[in-house]
């Protein structure tokens, strides 16, 4: 008698992976709560509207998220054992290339310095997946990515609902579309264990500040650019951007 999908999923994400998700689950993906107590404090008045601490941190952390999800997408394209897994990798690469391009476009306008490295915890996500062989690679990548993407949704919604800055609002629109697209293709792999997802989303611990914050770029260091691979069909792999918010 074949095992139910949830049982198989629980087996894949058991043991060390459960510990990984418990220790590293979002907020490591975005780290938006890693700010001062008053995130609504306006730190700059720009031609696009006031910029709050939460707005600034959102731009920084969206950029940082791409610095670990983009390489994980490339790994999934190359090492995924199914067509659905490789497709999920394509969507990760193209989606984060689009978000990265927007972050790099709006950051100078808002006088925001972007990181060039993911945080140590985010880098550990990639290392954890990279260490898994075959189908275990697929299941581990899906488990981590589905948890983090599921937990980013309310953060994006809060920024979109509260920001008065039109550029940050446009980034939140694109981030919402991208995350929904990624959740959809991850679920198409058939490897999502929803019991595990729901558990991790409600029990993820608060992580120390130094584990969440991506390293600051060094003066004079070139900006890392995430671009879609030339072999990808951007039209089929990228989500549909939202209309620009006014």
GROMACS .gro file of C-alpha atoms in nm:
model
  246
    1UNK     CA    1   0.000   0.000   0.000
    2UNK     CA    2   0.158   0.331  -0.104
    3UNK     CA    3   0.228   0.587   0.165
    4UNK     CA    4   0.014   0.904   0.171
    5UNK     CA    5   0.184   1.215   0.033
    6UNK     CA    6   0.194   1.380   0.377
    7UNK     CA    7   0.374   1.078   0.521
    8UNK     CA    8   0.631   1.086   0.243
    9UNK     CA    9   0.672   1.462   0.287
   10UNK     CA   10   0.717   1.423   0.661
   11UNK     CA   11   0.989   1.165   0.599
   12UNK     CA   12   1.173   1.396   0.362
   13UNK     CA   13   1.162   1.695   0.594
   14UNK     CA   14   1.225   1.501   0.913
   15UNK     CA   15   1.531   1.492   1.132
   16UNK     CA   16   1.797   1.747   1.049
   17UNK     CA   17   1.573   1.941   0.811
   18UNK     CA   18   1.315   2.003   1.082
   19UNK     CA   19   1.592   2.143   1.298
   20UNK     CA   20   1.708   2.358   1.009
   21UNK     CA   21   1.364   2.502   0.950
   22UNK     CA   22   1.308   2.558   1.321
   23UNK     CA   23   1.634   2.748   1.349
   24UNK     CA   24   1.636   2.924   1.015
   25UNK     CA   25   1.275   2.972   0.907
   26UNK     CA   26   1.159   3.318   0.824
   27UNK     CA   27   1.230   3.595   0.940
   28UNK     CA   28   1.568   3.498   0.793
   29UNK     CA   29   1.421   3.540   0.444
   30UNK     CA   30   1.322   3.901   0.480
   31UNK     CA   31   1.407   4.005   0.834
   32UNK     CA   32   1.172   4.301   0.820
   33UNK     CA   33   1.109   4.293   1.192
   34UNK     CA   34   1.482   4.340   1.244
   35UNK     CA   35   1.448   4.716   1.285
   36UNK     CA   36   1.415   4.966   1.564
   37UNK     CA   37   1.099   4.965   1.774
   38UNK     CA   38   0.953   5.252   1.574
   39UNK     CA   39   0.956   5.127   1.215
   40UNK     CA   40   0.705   5.394   1.112
   41UNK     CA   41   0.957   5.669   1.185
   42UNK     CA   42   1.017   5.877   0.873
   43UNK     CA   43   1.387   5.882   0.791
   44UNK     CA   44   1.372   6.080   0.466
   45UNK     CA   45   1.135   6.290   0.259
   46UNK     CA   46   1.174   6.200  -0.107
   47UNK     CA   47   1.007   6.311  -0.432
   48UNK     CA   48   0.818   5.980  -0.416
   49UNK     CA   49   0.680   6.031  -0.067
   50UNK     CA   50   0.813   5.986   0.286
   51UNK     CA   51   1.044   5.692   0.349
   52UNK     CA   52   1.011   5.507   0.680
   53UNK     CA   53   1.253   5.269   0.846
   54UNK     CA   54   1.024   4.980   0.751
   55UNK     CA   55   1.025   5.096   0.387
   56UNK     CA   56   1.403   5.109   0.378
   57UNK     CA   57   1.440   4.768   0.543
   58UNK     CA   58   1.191   4.617   0.300
   59UNK     CA   59   1.399   4.725  -0.001
   60UNK     CA   60   1.720   4.598   0.163
   61UNK     CA   61   1.576   4.261   0.260
   62UNK     CA   62   1.405   4.198  -0.076
   63UNK     CA   63   1.746   4.246  -0.234
   64UNK     CA   64   1.904   4.013   0.024
   65UNK     CA   65   1.637   3.748  -0.036
   66UNK     CA   66   1.735   3.732  -0.402
   67UNK     CA   67   2.097   3.678  -0.308
   68UNK     CA   68   2.013   3.334  -0.169
   69UNK     CA   69   1.697   3.238  -0.358
   70UNK     CA   70   1.850   3.312  -0.699
   71UNK     CA   71   2.139   3.064  -0.658
   72UNK     CA   72   1.898   2.812  -0.508
   73UNK     CA   73   1.687   2.851  -0.821
   74UNK     CA   74   1.989   2.787  -1.041
   75UNK     CA   75   2.071   2.476  -0.840
   76UNK     CA   76   1.712   2.355  -0.878
   77UNK     CA   77   1.728   2.400  -1.254
   78UNK     CA   78   2.047   2.196  -1.276
   79UNK     CA   79   1.988   1.930  -1.010
   80UNK     CA   80   1.612   1.898  -0.986
   81UNK     CA   81   1.503   1.542  -1.062
   82UNK     CA   82   1.166   1.631  -1.216
   83UNK     CA   83   1.037   1.869  -1.479
   84UNK     CA   84   0.830   2.047  -1.214
   85UNK     CA   85   1.134   2.101  -0.994
   86UNK     CA   86   1.336   2.245  -1.278
   87UNK     CA   87   1.044   2.472  -1.368
   88UNK     CA   88   1.030   2.596  -1.009
   89UNK     CA   89   1.400   2.678  -1.035
   90UNK     CA   90   1.339   2.881  -1.351
   91UNK     CA   91   1.070   3.084  -1.181
   92UNK     CA   92   1.296   3.155  -0.884
   93UNK     CA   93   1.576   3.277  -1.110
   94UNK     CA   94   1.361   3.497  -1.331
   95UNK     CA   95   1.142   3.627  -1.049
   96UNK     CA   96   1.432   3.737  -0.833
   97UNK     CA   97   1.615   3.885  -1.129
   98UNK     CA   98   1.310   4.109  -1.179
   99UNK     CA   99   1.291   4.204  -0.811
  100UNK     CA  100   1.665   4.268  -0.805
  101UNK     CA  101   1.645   4.497  -1.105
  102UNK     CA  102   1.372   4.701  -0.936
  103UNK     CA  103   1.565   4.718  -0.607
  104UNK     CA  104   1.874   4.842  -0.789
  105UNK     CA  105   1.666   5.095  -0.980
  106UNK     CA  106   1.487   5.250  -0.683
  107UNK     CA  107   1.765   5.229  -0.422
  108UNK     CA  108   1.965   5.525  -0.559
  109UNK     CA  109   1.646   5.732  -0.587
  110UNK     CA  110   1.577   5.667  -0.218
  111UNK     CA  111   1.941   5.685  -0.105
  112UNK     CA  112   1.933   5.323   0.014
  113UNK     CA  113   2.252   5.114   0.026
  114UNK     CA  114   2.194   4.757  -0.091
  115UNK     CA  115   2.379   4.451   0.042
  116UNK     CA  116   2.590   4.228  -0.182
  117UNK     CA  117   2.572   3.919   0.040
  118UNK     CA  118   2.292   3.724   0.199
  119UNK     CA  119   2.291   3.692   0.577
  120UNK     CA  120   2.473   3.395   0.736
  121UNK     CA  121   2.139   3.227   0.806
  122UNK     CA  122   2.028   3.274   0.446
  123UNK     CA  123   2.356   3.129   0.323
  124UNK     CA  124   2.293   2.829   0.548
  125UNK     CA  125   1.964   2.768   0.368
  126UNK     CA  126   2.155   2.722   0.042
  127UNK     CA  127   2.424   2.507   0.204
  128UNK     CA  128   2.161   2.281   0.360
  129UNK     CA  129   1.993   2.219   0.025
  130UNK     CA  130   2.322   2.185  -0.161
  131UNK     CA  131   2.429   1.901   0.069
  132UNK     CA  132   2.130   1.682  -0.025
  133UNK     CA  133   2.145   1.427  -0.310
  134UNK     CA  134   1.882   1.332  -0.568
  135UNK     CA  135   1.519   1.349  -0.466
  136UNK     CA  136   1.617   1.459  -0.116
  137UNK     CA  137   1.757   1.773  -0.279
  138UNK     CA  138   1.414   1.838  -0.431
  139UNK     CA  139   1.220   1.782  -0.111
  140UNK     CA  140   1.458   1.985   0.105
  141UNK     CA  141   1.457   2.281  -0.134
  142UNK     CA  142   1.078   2.277  -0.162
  143UNK     CA  143   1.033   2.248   0.215
  144UNK     CA  144   1.254   2.548   0.289
  145UNK     CA  145   1.127   2.763   0.004
  146UNK     CA  146   0.758   2.696   0.070
  147UNK     CA  147   0.791   2.787   0.438
  148UNK     CA  148   0.977   3.109   0.369
  149UNK     CA  149   0.750   3.216   0.084
  150UNK     CA  150   0.440   3.146   0.289
  151UNK     CA  151   0.565   3.363   0.572
  152UNK     CA  152   0.667   3.657   0.355
  153UNK     CA  153   0.311   3.721   0.235
  154UNK     CA  154   0.182   3.912   0.540
  155UNK     CA  155   0.499   4.121   0.552
  156UNK     CA  156   0.455   4.231   0.192
  157UNK     CA  157   0.089   4.305   0.256
  158UNK     CA  158   0.171   4.521   0.557
  159UNK     CA  159   0.429   4.724   0.365
  160UNK     CA  160   0.193   4.762   0.069
  161UNK     CA  161  -0.089   4.878   0.297
  162UNK     CA  162   0.112   5.126   0.504
  163UNK     CA  163   0.384   5.277   0.285
  164UNK     CA  164   0.334   5.628   0.154
  165UNK     CA  165   0.627   5.595  -0.085
  166UNK     CA  166   0.526   5.518  -0.443
  167UNK     CA  167   0.852   5.339  -0.531
  168UNK     CA  168   0.830   5.111  -0.229
  169UNK     CA  169   0.465   5.047  -0.315
  170UNK     CA  170   0.563   4.937  -0.667
  171UNK     CA  171   0.827   4.701  -0.524
  172UNK     CA  172   0.568   4.554  -0.287
  173UNK     CA  173   0.331   4.497  -0.580
  174UNK     CA  174   0.597   4.310  -0.775
  175UNK     CA  175   0.710   4.117  -0.467
  176UNK     CA  176   0.353   4.003  -0.403
  177UNK     CA  177   0.313   3.878  -0.761
  178UNK     CA  178   0.653   3.707  -0.754
  179UNK     CA  179   0.598   3.529  -0.423
  180UNK     CA  180   0.254   3.406  -0.532
  181UNK     CA  181   0.407   3.274  -0.854
  182UNK     CA  182   0.681   3.096  -0.662
  183UNK     CA  183   0.437   2.941  -0.416
  184UNK     CA  184   0.231   2.814  -0.709
  185UNK     CA  185   0.520   2.643  -0.889
  186UNK     CA  186   0.655   2.497  -0.565
  187UNK     CA  187   0.318   2.340  -0.494
  188UNK     CA  188   0.311   2.196  -0.846
  189UNK     CA  189   0.611   1.979  -0.755
  190UNK     CA  190   0.382   1.770  -0.531
  191UNK     CA  191   0.641   1.783  -0.253
  192UNK     CA  192   0.484   2.042  -0.024
  193UNK     CA  193   0.394   1.906   0.318
  194UNK     CA  194   0.124   2.149   0.431
  195UNK     CA  195   0.126   2.021   0.789
  196UNK     CA  196   0.495   2.106   0.810
  197UNK     CA  197   0.439   2.443   0.642
  198UNK     CA  198   0.163   2.540   0.884
  199UNK     CA  199   0.366   2.427   1.185
  200UNK     CA  200   0.677   2.620   1.088
  201UNK     CA  201   0.484   2.934   1.000
  202UNK     CA  202   0.327   2.948   1.344
  203UNK     CA  203   0.632   2.847   1.550
  204UNK     CA  204   0.927   3.015   1.377
  205UNK     CA  205   1.146   3.166   1.650
  206UNK     CA  206   1.285   3.517   1.660
  207UNK     CA  207   1.647   3.513   1.551
  208UNK     CA  208   1.928   3.733   1.682
  209UNK     CA  209   1.981   4.055   1.490
  210UNK     CA  210   2.328   3.959   1.369
  211UNK     CA  211   2.191   3.639   1.213
  212UNK     CA  212   1.926   3.823   1.015
  213UNK     CA  213   2.113   4.123   0.885
  214UNK     CA  214   2.290   4.083   0.551
  215UNK     CA  215   2.652   4.205   0.556
  216UNK     CA  216   2.689   4.570   0.461
  217UNK     CA  217   2.860   4.626   0.124
  218UNK     CA  218   3.217   4.744   0.148
  219UNK     CA  219   3.302   5.091   0.011
  220UNK     CA  220   3.392   5.073  -0.354
  221UNK     CA  221   3.272   4.714  -0.396
  222UNK     CA  222   3.083   4.647  -0.723
  223UNK     CA  223   2.712   4.579  -0.700
  224UNK     CA  224   2.623   4.216  -0.764
  225UNK     CA  225   2.367   4.196  -1.045
  226UNK     CA  226   2.119   3.910  -1.070
  227UNK     CA  227   2.015   3.849  -1.429
  228UNK     CA  228   1.808   3.573  -1.595
  229UNK     CA  229   2.011   3.307  -1.768
  230UNK     CA  230   2.009   3.341  -2.148
  231UNK     CA  231   1.865   2.991  -2.187
  232UNK     CA  232   1.545   3.081  -2.000
  233UNK     CA  233   1.218   3.176  -2.162
  234UNK     CA  234   1.139   3.487  -1.963
  235UNK     CA  235   0.786   3.504  -2.097
  236UNK     CA  236   0.694   3.168  -1.946
  237UNK     CA  237   0.901   3.182  -1.628
  238UNK     CA  238   0.828   3.530  -1.498
  239UNK     CA  239   0.518   3.642  -1.310
  240UNK     CA  240   0.299   3.916  -1.452
  241UNK     CA  241   0.404   4.247  -1.295
  242UNK     CA  242   0.140   4.462  -1.132
  243UNK     CA  243   0.062   4.800  -1.287
  244UNK     CA  244   0.280   5.072  -1.137
  245UNK     CA  245   0.122   5.228  -0.833
  246UNK     CA  246   0.077   5.600  -0.833
   0.00000   0.00000   0.00000
